[in-house]
PDB file of C-alpha atoms in Angstrom:
ATOM      1  CA  UNK A 226      -1.282  18.544 -20.556  1.00  0.00           C
ATOM      2  CA  UNK A 227      -3.569  21.208 -19.077  1.00  0.00           C
ATOM      3  CA  UNK A 228      -6.529  19.448 -17.557  1.00  0.00           C
ATOM      4  CA  UNK A 229      -9.212  22.123 -17.881  1.00  0.00           C
ATOM      5  CA  UNK A 230     -11.907  21.777 -15.213  1.00  0.00           C
ATOM      6  CA  UNK A 231     -11.511  18.003 -14.771  1.00  0.00           C
ATOM      7  CA  UNK A 232      -9.345  16.848 -11.877  1.00  0.00           C
ATOM      8  CA  UNK A 233      -7.623  13.443 -12.060  1.00  0.00           C
ATOM      9  CA  UNK A 234      -9.758  10.534 -10.848  1.00  0.00           C
ATOM     10  CA  UNK A 235      -6.882   8.956  -8.916  1.00  0.00           C
ATOM     11  CA  UNK A 236      -3.562  10.138  -7.479  1.00  0.00           C
ATOM     12  CA  UNK A 237      -0.442   8.385  -6.192  1.00  0.00           C
ATOM     13  CA  UNK A 238       0.770   9.783  -2.879  1.00  0.00           C
ATOM     14  CA  UNK A 239       4.424   9.032  -2.175  1.00  0.00           C
ATOM     15  CA  UNK A 240       5.251   9.053   1.526  1.00  0.00           C
ATOM     16  CA  UNK A 241       8.683  10.600   2.155  1.00  0.00           C
ATOM     17  CA  UNK A 242       8.587  11.044   5.941  1.00  0.00           C
ATOM     18  CA  UNK A 243      10.846   8.083   6.800  1.00  0.00           C
ATOM     19  CA  UNK A 244      13.599   9.744   4.762  1.00  0.00           C
ATOM     20  CA  UNK A 245      12.885  13.455   4.330  1.00  0.00           C
ATOM     21  CA  UNK A 246      11.251  13.790   7.747  1.00  0.00           C
ATOM     22  CA  UNK A 247      13.367  11.586   9.984  1.00  0.00           C
ATOM     23  CA  UNK A 248      16.657  12.898   8.532  1.00  0.00           C
ATOM     24  CA  UNK A 249      16.015  16.238  10.268  1.00  0.00           C
ATOM     25  CA  UNK A 250      15.780  14.721  13.749  1.00  0.00           C
ATOM     26  CA  UNK A 251      18.910  15.074  15.874  1.00  0.00           C
ATOM     27  CA  UNK A 252      18.019  12.323  18.347  1.00  0.00           C
ATOM     28  CA  UNK A 253      18.456   8.905  16.718  1.00  0.00           C
ATOM     29  CA  UNK A 254      15.123   7.175  16.100  1.00  0.00           C
ATOM     30  CA  UNK A 255      15.526   3.458  16.868  1.00  0.00           C
ATOM     31  CA  UNK A 256      15.463   1.198  13.819  1.00  0.00           C
ATOM     32  CA  UNK A 257      12.551  -0.781  15.287  1.00  0.00           C
ATOM     33  CA  UNK A 258      10.494   2.426  15.576  1.00  0.00           C
ATOM     34  CA  UNK A 259      11.199   3.325  11.933  1.00  0.00           C
ATOM     35  CA  UNK A 260      10.203  -0.171  10.822  1.00  0.00           C
ATOM     36  CA  UNK A 261       6.984  -0.048  12.875  1.00  0.00           C
ATOM     37  CA  UNK A 262       5.974   3.300  11.336  1.00  0.00           C
ATOM     38  CA  UNK A 263       6.634   2.112   7.772  1.00  0.00           C
ATOM     39  CA  UNK A 264       4.623  -1.066   8.382  1.00  0.00           C
ATOM     40  CA  UNK A 265       1.740   1.016   9.788  1.00  0.00           C
ATOM     41  CA  UNK A 266       1.863   3.204   6.663  1.00  0.00           C
ATOM     42  CA  UNK A 267       1.554   0.076   4.518  1.00  0.00           C
ATOM     43  CA  UNK A 268      -1.422  -1.095   6.585  1.00  0.00           C
ATOM     44  CA  UNK A 269      -3.083   2.309   6.002  1.00  0.00           C
ATOM     45  CA  UNK A 270      -2.801   1.744   2.243  1.00  0.00           C
ATOM     46  CA  UNK A 271       0.314   3.685   1.258  1.00  0.00           C
ATOM     47  CA  UNK A 272       2.043   1.804  -1.544  1.00  0.00           C
ATOM     48  CA  UNK A 273       5.020   3.996  -2.457  1.00  0.00           C
ATOM     49  CA  UNK A 274       7.323   4.981   0.391  1.00  0.00           C
ATOM     50  CA  UNK A 275      10.718   6.695   0.345  1.00  0.00           C
ATOM     51  CA  UNK A 276      12.095   4.704   3.238  1.00  0.00           C
ATOM     52  CA  UNK A 277      15.645   5.990   3.692  1.00  0.00           C
ATOM     53  CA  UNK A 278      18.806   7.328   2.063  1.00  0.00           C
ATOM     54  CA  UNK A 279      22.056   5.546   1.292  1.00  0.00           C
ATOM     55  CA  UNK A 280      24.002   8.685   2.093  1.00  0.00           C
ATOM     56  CA  UNK A 281      27.182   8.647   4.165  1.00  0.00           C
ATOM     57  CA  UNK A 282      26.304   7.877   7.814  1.00  0.00           C
ATOM     58  CA  UNK A 283      28.676  10.698   8.776  1.00  0.00           C
ATOM     59  CA  UNK A 284      26.616  13.187   6.772  1.00  0.00           C
ATOM     60  CA  UNK A 285      23.206  11.984   8.026  1.00  0.00           C
ATOM     61  CA  UNK A 286      23.670   9.766  11.126  1.00  0.00           C
ATOM     62  CA  UNK A 287      19.883   9.387  11.474  1.00  0.00           C
ATOM     63  CA  UNK A 288      19.784   7.206   8.343  1.00  0.00           C
ATOM     64  CA  UNK A 289      22.847   5.077   9.096  1.00  0.00           C
ATOM     65  CA  UNK A 290      20.511   2.077   9.512  1.00  0.00           C
ATOM     66  CA  UNK A 291      19.233   2.153   5.898  1.00  0.00           C
ATOM     67  CA  UNK A 292      20.001  -1.490   5.143  1.00  0.00           C
ATOM     68  CA  UNK A 293      18.608  -2.686   8.484  1.00  0.00           C
ATOM     69  CA  UNK A 294      15.322  -0.850   7.907  1.00  0.00           C
ATOM     70  CA  UNK A 295      14.917  -2.356   4.436  1.00  0.00           C
ATOM     71  CA  UNK A 296      15.702  -5.833   5.750  1.00  0.00           C
ATOM     72  CA  UNK A 297      13.035  -5.627   8.466  1.00  0.00           C
ATOM     73  CA  UNK A 298      10.010  -3.929   6.849  1.00  0.00           C
ATOM     74  CA  UNK A 299       7.037  -5.823   5.468  1.00  0.00           C
ATOM     75  CA  UNK A 300       6.996  -6.154   1.688  1.00  0.00           C
ATOM     76  CA  UNK A 301       3.364  -6.566   0.603  1.00  0.00           C
ATOM     77  CA  UNK A 302       2.669  -7.219  -3.056  1.00  0.00           C
ATOM     78  CA  UNK A 303       2.476  -3.997  -5.037  1.00  0.00           C
ATOM     79  CA  UNK A 304       4.512  -1.922  -2.567  1.00  0.00           C
ATOM     80  CA  UNK A 305       7.331   0.208  -3.981  1.00  0.00           C
ATOM     81  CA  UNK A 306      10.198   1.212  -1.685  1.00  0.00           C
ATOM     82  CA  UNK A 307      12.523   3.948  -2.851  1.00  0.00           C
ATOM     83  CA  UNK A 308      15.650   5.506  -1.391  1.00  0.00           C
ATOM     84  CA  UNK A 309      17.784   8.541  -2.066  1.00  0.00           C
ATOM     85  CA  UNK A 310      21.130   7.533  -3.553  1.00  0.00           C
ATOM     86  CA  UNK A 311      23.846  10.225  -3.732  1.00  0.00           C
ATOM     87  CA  UNK A 312      26.690   8.330  -5.444  1.00  0.00           C
ATOM     88  CA  UNK A 313      27.958   5.013  -6.803  1.00  0.00           C
ATOM     89  CA  UNK A 314      28.820   3.673  -3.341  1.00  0.00           C
ATOM     90  CA  UNK A 315      25.295   4.436  -2.163  1.00  0.00           C
ATOM     91  CA  UNK A 316      23.898   2.750  -5.293  1.00  0.00           C
ATOM     92  CA  UNK A 317      25.826  -0.436  -4.521  1.00  0.00           C
ATOM     93  CA  UNK A 318      24.495  -0.431  -0.949  1.00  0.00           C
ATOM     94  CA  UNK A 319      20.952   0.140  -2.255  1.00  0.00           C
ATOM     95  CA  UNK A 320      21.216  -2.834  -4.643  1.00  0.00           C
ATOM     96  CA  UNK A 321      22.404  -5.062  -1.791  1.00  0.00           C
ATOM     97  CA  UNK A 322      19.455  -3.910   0.348  1.00  0.00           C
ATOM     98  CA  UNK A 323      16.930  -4.814  -2.403  1.00  0.00           C
ATOM     99  CA  UNK A 324      15.618  -1.310  -3.001  1.00  0.00           C
ATOM    100  CA  UNK A 325      12.725  -1.003  -5.464  1.00  0.00           C
ATOM    101  CA  UNK A 326      13.860   2.230  -7.117  1.00  0.00           C
ATOM    102  CA  UNK A 327      16.699   4.682  -6.598  1.00  0.00           C
ATOM    103  CA  UNK A 328      16.243   8.443  -6.452  1.00  0.00           C
ATOM    104  CA  UNK A 329      19.064  10.681  -7.552  1.00  0.00           C
ATOM    105  CA  UNK A 330      18.835  14.363  -6.702  1.00  0.00           C
ATOM    106  CA  UNK A 331      20.594  17.513  -7.804  1.00  0.00           C
ATOM    107  CA  UNK A 332      19.701  21.156  -7.608  1.00  0.00           C
ATOM    108  CA  UNK A 333      18.697  23.619 -10.299  1.00  0.00           C
ATOM    109  CA  UNK A 334      20.739  26.102  -8.256  1.00  0.00           C
ATOM    110  CA  UNK A 335      24.541  25.868  -8.405  1.00  0.00           C
ATOM    111  CA  UNK A 336      24.878  27.405  -4.938  1.00  0.00           C
ATOM    112  CA  UNK A 337      22.357  25.076  -3.317  1.00  0.00           C
ATOM    113  CA  UNK A 338      23.874  22.049  -5.067  1.00  0.00           C
ATOM    114  CA  UNK A 339      27.260  22.888  -3.568  1.00  0.00           C
ATOM    115  CA  UNK A 340      25.681  23.315  -0.127  1.00  0.00           C
ATOM    116  CA  UNK A 341      23.628  20.132  -0.451  1.00  0.00           C
ATOM    117  CA  UNK A 342      26.150  17.717  -1.969  1.00  0.00           C
ATOM    118  CA  UNK A 343      29.340  19.833  -2.183  1.00  0.00           C
ATOM    119  CA  UNK A 344      29.519  19.464  -5.973  1.00  0.00           C
ATOM    120  CA  UNK A 345      28.849  21.497  -9.108  1.00  0.00           C
ATOM    121  CA  UNK A 346      25.632  20.618 -10.959  1.00  0.00           C
ATOM    122  CA  UNK A 347      27.624  19.271 -13.917  1.00  0.00           C
ATOM    123  CA  UNK A 348      29.622  16.997 -11.592  1.00  0.00           C
ATOM    124  CA  UNK A 349      26.369  15.755 -10.047  1.00  0.00           C
ATOM    125  CA  UNK A 350      25.011  14.936 -13.498  1.00  0.00           C
ATOM    126  CA  UNK A 351      28.158  12.968 -14.303  1.00  0.00           C
ATOM    127  CA  UNK A 352      27.771  11.157 -10.992  1.00  0.00           C
ATOM    128  CA  UNK A 353      24.241  10.160 -12.036  1.00  0.00           C
ATOM    129  CA  UNK A 354      25.727   8.156 -14.899  1.00  0.00           C
ATOM    130  CA  UNK A 355      27.445   5.782 -12.476  1.00  0.00           C
ATOM    131  CA  UNK A 356      24.264   5.406 -10.393  1.00  0.00           C
ATOM    132  CA  UNK A 357      22.188   4.636 -13.487  1.00  0.00           C
ATOM    133  CA  UNK A 358      24.726   2.069 -14.664  1.00  0.00           C
ATOM    134  CA  UNK A 359      24.790   0.231 -11.320  1.00  0.00           C
ATOM    135  CA  UNK A 360      21.003   0.356 -11.030  1.00  0.00           C
ATOM    136  CA  UNK A 361      20.553  -0.807 -14.634  1.00  0.00           C
ATOM    137  CA  UNK A 362      22.753  -3.850 -14.109  1.00  0.00           C
ATOM    138  CA  UNK A 363      20.518  -4.811 -11.187  1.00  0.00           C
ATOM    139  CA  UNK A 364      17.291  -4.086 -13.098  1.00  0.00           C
ATOM    140  CA  UNK A 365      16.357  -1.262 -10.722  1.00  0.00           C
ATOM    141  CA  UNK A 366      14.720   1.937 -12.085  1.00  0.00           C
ATOM    142  CA  UNK A 367      16.107   5.382 -11.267  1.00  0.00           C
ATOM    143  CA  UNK A 368      13.990   8.474 -10.638  1.00  0.00           C
ATOM    144  CA  UNK A 369      15.507  11.942 -10.987  1.00  0.00           C
ATOM    145  CA  UNK A 370      14.711  14.777  -8.586  1.00  0.00           C
ATOM    146  CA  UNK A 371      15.444  18.481  -9.148  1.00  0.00           C
ATOM    147  CA  UNK A 372      15.759  20.502  -5.939  1.00  0.00           C
ATOM    148  CA  UNK A 373      15.068  24.266  -5.714  1.00  0.00           C
ATOM    149  CA  UNK A 374      12.913  23.953  -8.848  1.00  0.00           C
ATOM    150  CA  UNK A 375      10.747  26.887  -7.771  1.00  0.00           C
ATOM    151  CA  UNK A 376      13.401  29.190  -6.330  1.00  0.00           C
ATOM    152  CA  UNK A 377      16.623  29.164  -4.326  1.00  0.00           C
ATOM    153  CA  UNK A 378      17.218  30.754  -0.898  1.00  0.00           C
ATOM    154  CA  UNK A 379      20.710  31.772  -2.051  1.00  0.00           C
ATOM    155  CA  UNK A 380      20.210  32.721  -5.716  1.00  0.00           C
ATOM    156  CA  UNK A 381      16.550  33.732  -5.747  1.00  0.00           C
ATOM    157  CA  UNK A 382      14.551  33.034  -8.917  1.00  0.00           C
ATOM    158  CA  UNK A 383      15.459  29.945 -10.934  1.00  0.00           C
ATOM    159  CA  UNK A 384      14.931  30.190 -14.692  1.00  0.00           C
ATOM    160  CA  UNK A 385      12.803  27.277 -15.854  1.00  0.00           C
ATOM    161  CA  UNK A 386      15.140  26.587 -18.795  1.00  0.00           C
ATOM    162  CA  UNK A 387      17.622  25.279 -16.192  1.00  0.00           C
ATOM    163  CA  UNK A 388      15.023  22.792 -14.995  1.00  0.00           C
ATOM    164  CA  UNK A 389      14.232  21.723 -18.566  1.00  0.00           C
ATOM    165  CA  UNK A 390      17.956  21.352 -19.278  1.00  0.00           C
ATOM    166  CA  UNK A 391      18.475  19.048 -16.276  1.00  0.00           C
ATOM    167  CA  UNK A 392      15.374  17.002 -17.153  1.00  0.00           C
ATOM    168  CA  UNK A 393      16.707  16.539 -20.694  1.00  0.00           C
ATOM    169  CA  UNK A 394      20.025  15.323 -19.289  1.00  0.00           C
ATOM    170  CA  UNK A 395      18.132  12.899 -17.072  1.00  0.00           C
ATOM    171  CA  UNK A 396      16.211  11.679 -20.144  1.00  0.00           C
ATOM    172  CA  UNK A 397      19.453  10.925 -22.003  1.00  0.00           C
ATOM    173  CA  UNK A 398      20.387   8.657 -19.077  1.00  0.00           C
ATOM    174  CA  UNK A 399      17.063   6.838 -19.364  1.00  0.00           C
ATOM    175  CA  UNK A 400      15.426   8.654 -16.431  1.00  0.00           C
ATOM    176  CA  UNK A 401      11.885   9.610 -17.426  1.00  0.00           C
ATOM    177  CA  UNK A 402      10.274  10.033 -13.990  1.00  0.00           C
ATOM    178  CA  UNK A 403      11.305  13.455 -12.707  1.00  0.00           C
ATOM    179  CA  UNK A 404      10.411  15.168  -9.450  1.00  0.00           C
ATOM    180  CA  UNK A 405      10.265  18.940  -9.064  1.00  0.00           C
ATOM    181  CA  UNK A 406      11.341  19.793  -5.534  1.00  0.00           C
ATOM    182  CA  UNK A 407      10.110  22.892  -3.727  1.00  0.00           C
ATOM    183  CA  UNK A 408      12.976  22.646  -1.269  1.00  0.00           C
ATOM    184  CA  UNK A 409      12.278  25.815   0.722  1.00  0.00           C
ATOM    185  CA  UNK A 410       8.602  26.387   0.010  1.00  0.00           C
ATOM    186  CA  UNK A 411       9.027  29.012  -2.703  1.00  0.00           C
ATOM    187  CA  UNK A 412       6.463  27.546  -5.114  1.00  0.00           C
ATOM    188  CA  UNK A 413       3.269  29.378  -6.033  1.00  0.00           C
ATOM    189  CA  UNK A 414       0.388  28.182  -8.238  1.00  0.00           C
ATOM    190  CA  UNK A 415       1.631  30.399 -11.090  1.00  0.00           C
ATOM    191  CA  UNK A 416       5.127  28.884 -10.907  1.00  0.00           C
ATOM    192  CA  UNK A 417       3.683  25.365 -10.728  1.00  0.00           C
ATOM    193  CA  UNK A 418       1.698  25.916 -13.928  1.00  0.00           C
ATOM    194  CA  UNK A 419       4.666  27.554 -15.690  1.00  0.00           C
ATOM    195  CA  UNK A 420       7.191  24.861 -14.842  1.00  0.00           C
ATOM    196  CA  UNK A 421       4.888  21.886 -15.414  1.00  0.00           C
ATOM    197  CA  UNK A 422       3.849  23.194 -18.834  1.00  0.00           C
ATOM    198  CA  UNK A 423       7.441  24.027 -19.837  1.00  0.00           C
ATOM    199  CA  UNK A 424       8.597  20.545 -18.850  1.00  0.00           C
ATOM    200  CA  UNK A 425       5.722  18.793 -20.623  1.00  0.00           C
ATOM    201  CA  UNK A 426       6.239  20.863 -23.785  1.00  0.00           C
ATOM    202  CA  UNK A 427       9.964  20.019 -23.856  1.00  0.00           C
ATOM    203  CA  UNK A 428       9.564  16.345 -22.855  1.00  0.00           C
ATOM    204  CA  UNK A 429       6.034  15.102 -23.654  1.00  0.00           C
ATOM    205  CA  UNK A 430       6.759  11.572 -22.374  1.00  0.00           C
ATOM    206  CA  UNK A 431       7.986  12.703 -18.962  1.00  0.00           C
ATOM    207  CA  UNK A 432       6.267  11.560 -15.748  1.00  0.00           C
ATOM    208  CA  UNK A 433       6.297  14.426 -13.240  1.00  0.00           C
ATOM    209  CA  UNK A 434       6.184  14.128  -9.452  1.00  0.00           C
ATOM    210  CA  UNK A 435       5.628  17.296  -7.409  1.00  0.00           C
ATOM    211  CA  UNK A 436       7.303  17.726  -4.036  1.00  0.00           C
ATOM    212  CA  UNK A 437       6.021  20.721  -2.064  1.00  0.00           C
ATOM    213  CA  UNK A 438       6.904  22.181   1.311  1.00  0.00           C
ATOM    214  CA  UNK A 439       4.473  24.248   3.348  1.00  0.00           C
ATOM    215  CA  UNK A 440       7.021  26.888   4.364  1.00  0.00           C
ATOM    216  CA  UNK A 441       4.801  29.782   3.289  1.00  0.00           C
ATOM    217  CA  UNK A 442       1.456  28.120   3.909  1.00  0.00           C
ATOM    218  CA  UNK A 443       0.460  27.367   0.308  1.00  0.00           C
ATOM    219  CA  UNK A 444       1.600  23.748  -0.062  1.00  0.00           C
ATOM    220  CA  UNK A 445      -1.874  22.294  -0.674  1.00  0.00           C
ATOM    221  CA  UNK A 446      -2.825  25.244  -2.900  1.00  0.00           C
ATOM    222  CA  UNK A 447       0.133  24.269  -5.076  1.00  0.00           C
ATOM    223  CA  UNK A 448      -1.148  20.672  -5.165  1.00  0.00           C
ATOM    224  CA  UNK A 449      -4.458  21.991  -6.516  1.00  0.00           C
ATOM    225  CA  UNK A 450      -2.525  23.826  -9.251  1.00  0.00           C
ATOM    226  CA  UNK A 451      -0.706  20.579 -10.074  1.00  0.00           C
ATOM    227  CA  UNK A 452      -3.967  18.629 -10.181  1.00  0.00           C
ATOM    228  CA  UNK A 453      -5.362  21.216 -12.561  1.00  0.00           C
ATOM    229  CA  UNK A 454      -2.397  20.462 -14.853  1.00  0.00           C
ATOM    230  CA  UNK A 455      -3.163  16.737 -14.680  1.00  0.00           C
ATOM    231  CA  UNK A 456      -0.234  15.768 -12.421  1.00  0.00           C
ATOM    232  CA  UNK A 457      -1.039  12.596 -10.463  1.00  0.00           C
ATOM    233  CA  UNK A 458       2.095  11.989  -8.345  1.00  0.00           C
ATOM    234  CA  UNK A 459       2.783  13.934  -5.124  1.00  0.00           C
ATOM    235  CA  UNK A 460       5.355  13.552  -2.369  1.00  0.00           C
ATOM    236  CA  UNK A 461       4.213  14.244   1.183  1.00  0.00           C
ATOM    237  CA  UNK A 462       5.395  13.582   4.717  1.00  0.00           C
ATOM    238  CA  UNK A 463       3.492  12.082   7.635  1.00  0.00           C
ATOM    239  CA  UNK A 464       2.389  14.719  10.182  1.00  0.00           C
ATOM    240  CA  UNK A 465       4.181  17.413   8.127  1.00  0.00           C
ATOM    241  CA  UNK A 466       7.681  16.313   9.155  1.00  0.00           C
ATOM    242  CA  UNK A 467      10.674  17.422   7.134  1.00  0.00           C
ATOM    243  CA  UNK A 468      12.715  20.233   5.689  1.00  0.00           C
ATOM    244  CA  UNK A 469      16.215  20.452   4.303  1.00  0.00           C
ATOM    245  CA  UNK A 470      19.278  20.532   6.581  1.00  0.00           C
ATOM    246  CA  UNK A 471      21.260  22.458   3.942  1.00  0.00           C
ATOM    247  CA  UNK A 472      18.816  25.310   3.247  1.00  0.00           C
ATOM    248  CA  UNK A 473      18.032  28.188   5.589  1.00  0.00           C
ATOM    249  CA  UNK A 474      14.382  28.554   6.596  1.00  0.00           C
ATOM    250  CA  UNK A 475      13.205  25.216   5.192  1.00  0.00           C
ATOM    251  CA  UNK A 476      10.267  23.890   7.196  1.00  0.00           C
ATOM    252  CA  UNK A 477       8.197  20.787   6.778  1.00  0.00           C
ATOM    253  CA  UNK A 478       6.905  19.018   3.704  1.00  0.00           C
ATOM    254  CA  UNK A 479       3.205  19.087   2.959  1.00  0.00           C
ATOM    255  CA  UNK A 480       1.451  16.771   5.376  1.00  0.00           C
ATOM    256  CA  UNK A 481       0.320  13.361   4.099  1.00  0.00           C
ATOM    257  CA  UNK A 482      -2.904  13.034   6.060  1.00  0.00           C
ATOM    258  CA  UNK A 483      -3.891  16.647   5.287  1.00  0.00           C
ATOM    259  CA  UNK A 484      -3.243  15.944   1.592  1.00  0.00           C
ATOM    260  CA  UNK A 485      -5.285  12.715   1.673  1.00  0.00           C
ATOM    261  CA  UNK A 486      -8.167  14.557   3.340  1.00  0.00           C
ATOM    262  CA  UNK A 487      -8.169  17.207   0.609  1.00  0.00           C
ATOM    263  CA  UNK A 488      -7.996  14.600  -2.162  1.00  0.00           C
ATOM    264  CA  UNK A 489     -10.800  12.567  -0.563  1.00  0.00           C
ATOM    265  CA  UNK A 490     -12.970  15.682  -0.361  1.00  0.00           C
ATOM    266  CA  UNK A 491     -12.256  16.344  -4.065  1.00  0.00           C
ATOM    267  CA  UNK A 492     -13.452  12.820  -4.929  1.00  0.00           C
ATOM    268  CA  UNK A 493      -9.957  11.717  -5.965  1.00  0.00           C
ATOM    269  CA  UNK A 494      -9.051   8.087  -5.227  1.00  0.00           C
ATOM    270  CA  UNK A 495      -5.835   7.385  -3.286  1.00  0.00           C
ATOM    271  CA  UNK A 496      -6.420   3.911  -1.844  1.00  0.00           C
ATOM    272  CA  UNK A 497      -5.475   5.199   1.626  1.00  0.00           C
ATOM    273  CA  UNK A 498      -7.483   4.785   4.844  1.00  0.00           C
ATOM    274  CA  UNK A 499      -7.521   8.282   6.357  1.00  0.00           C
ATOM    275  CA  UNK A 500      -8.443   7.283   9.928  1.00  0.00           C
ATOM    276  CA  UNK A 501      -5.628   4.731  10.035  1.00  0.00           C
ATOM    277  CA  UNK A 502      -3.219   7.293   8.626  1.00  0.00           C
ATOM    278  CA  UNK A 503      -4.158   9.766  11.365  1.00  0.00           C
ATOM    279  CA  UNK A 504      -3.247   7.019  13.822  1.00  0.00           C
ATOM    280  CA  UNK A 505       0.182   6.700  12.169  1.00  0.00           C
ATOM    281  CA  UNK A 506       0.669  10.489  12.399  1.00  0.00           C
ATOM    282  CA  UNK A 507      -0.102  10.412  16.126  1.00  0.00           C
ATOM    283  CA  UNK A 508       2.338   7.529  16.601  1.00  0.00           C
ATOM    284  CA  UNK A 509       5.059   9.500  14.781  1.00  0.00           C
ATOM    285  CA  UNK A 510       4.357  12.501  17.022  1.00  0.00           C
ATOM    286  CA  UNK A 511       4.832  10.277  20.082  1.00  0.00           C
ATOM    287  CA  UNK A 512       8.161   9.006  18.706  1.00  0.00           C
ATOM    288  CA  UNK A 513       9.412  12.518  17.897  1.00  0.00           C
ATOM    289  CA  UNK A 514       8.238  13.845  21.252  1.00  0.00           C
ATOM    290  CA  UNK A 515       6.901  17.254  20.228  1.00  0.00           C
ATOM    291  CA  UNK A 516       3.858  18.740  18.506  1.00  0.00           C
ATOM    292  CA  UNK A 517       4.061  18.308  14.720  1.00  0.00           C
ATOM    293  CA  UNK A 518       2.564  20.586  12.016  1.00  0.00           C
ATOM    294  CA  UNK A 519      -0.189  18.289  10.698  1.00  0.00           C
ATOM    295  CA  UNK A 520      -3.663  19.811  11.039  1.00  0.00           C
ATOM    296  CA  UNK A 521      -5.924  16.808  10.514  1.00  0.00           C
ATOM    297  CA  UNK A 522      -4.320  14.838  13.338  1.00  0.00           C
ATOM    298  CA  UNK A 523      -5.535  17.625  15.637  1.00  0.00           C
ATOM    299  CA  UNK A 524      -8.987  18.347  14.169  1.00  0.00           C
ATOM    300  CA  UNK A 525      -9.980  15.014  12.622  1.00  0.00           C
ATOM    301  CA  UNK A 526     -11.925  14.509   9.369  1.00  0.00           C
ATOM    302  CA  UNK A 527     -14.617  17.031   8.426  1.00  0.00           C
ATOM    303  CA  UNK A 528     -17.582  14.977   9.605  1.00  0.00           C
ATOM    304  CA  UNK A 529     -16.101  13.644  12.839  1.00  0.00           C
ATOM    305  CA  UNK A 530     -18.707  14.538  15.458  1.00  0.00           C
ATOM    306  CA  UNK A 531     -18.334  15.175  19.188  1.00  0.00           C
ATOM    307  CA  UNK A 532     -20.596  14.819  22.221  1.00  0.00           C
ATOM    308  CA  UNK A 533     -22.243  18.114  23.118  1.00  0.00           C
ATOM    309  CA  UNK A 534     -21.067  17.650  26.724  1.00  0.00           C
ATOM    310  CA  UNK A 535     -17.473  17.853  25.496  1.00  0.00           C
ATOM    311  CA  UNK A 536     -17.828  21.592  24.822  1.00  0.00           C
ATOM    312  CA  UNK A 537     -18.904  24.260  27.275  1.00  0.00           C
ATOM    313  CA  UNK A 538     -22.197  26.062  26.566  1.00  0.00           C
ATOM    314  CA  UNK A 539     -22.029  29.860  26.234  1.00  0.00           C
ATOM    315  CA  UNK A 540     -23.676  31.914  28.991  1.00  0.00           C
ATOM    316  CA  UNK A 541     -24.758  35.519  29.065  1.00  0.00           C
TER     317      UNK A 541
END
């Protein structure tokens, strides 16, 4: 429902860096380092974290330790751990690892879906049935994600009726929490409004999560458009890590600490300690070993002050 001038009073930020960010790294990140980062995120107040993917270790070697990570992380009361699950075998592994919710993903673009999971969209939807059945038997909810929801690097514009069609198929399987994925940063505020409204008109009971990338520099602008539509669930990645290994030109997800800063400044409650989160971002940068895209980890919060001696005085 269009929110007029009133922004939501509270927002849920879903941290996806341990999955969407780490999967892009070619050098294996030790399991203990992944566990330490996730535990630090929990200490900073994050309560929904996409911790890994139960994909084939051959396809994504970085996440071959999915079960080990889930076995070792802290599990404070109220924390929700999710994982990407591509097929029935992955669903069985996720159940055994005590995942909190499974995420199934397919693309609104036929071409991207074939690149991403080597299947037609219809075959992916049929595969969802098996995942939902396995999850249901274990009492585990399933969330449905739609990649390339704002455009495809191979096909170009994506008609929103394709997104609505997939969401309706998800709904018939009992999936009512749906994420719109901006896989290669093609979203704009106009497209966000159009797709959110179309989805809400077609499925009034749907819960929408928005997943933006900052590929073209407007990731947080798109969040503002989503807030204006009353959307209260957003994926983001610590320090701006991420991308998609199966899409040309895909750079990082919107940055978690930058997002939290913006929400704080808008008076929107997140339950997250920004200073502690900046510390987590710096730790992740140390682990990765290169400068990461996050801005706040470099500049600090708006009212962080500095000693005058720290900056040279102009002469002349």
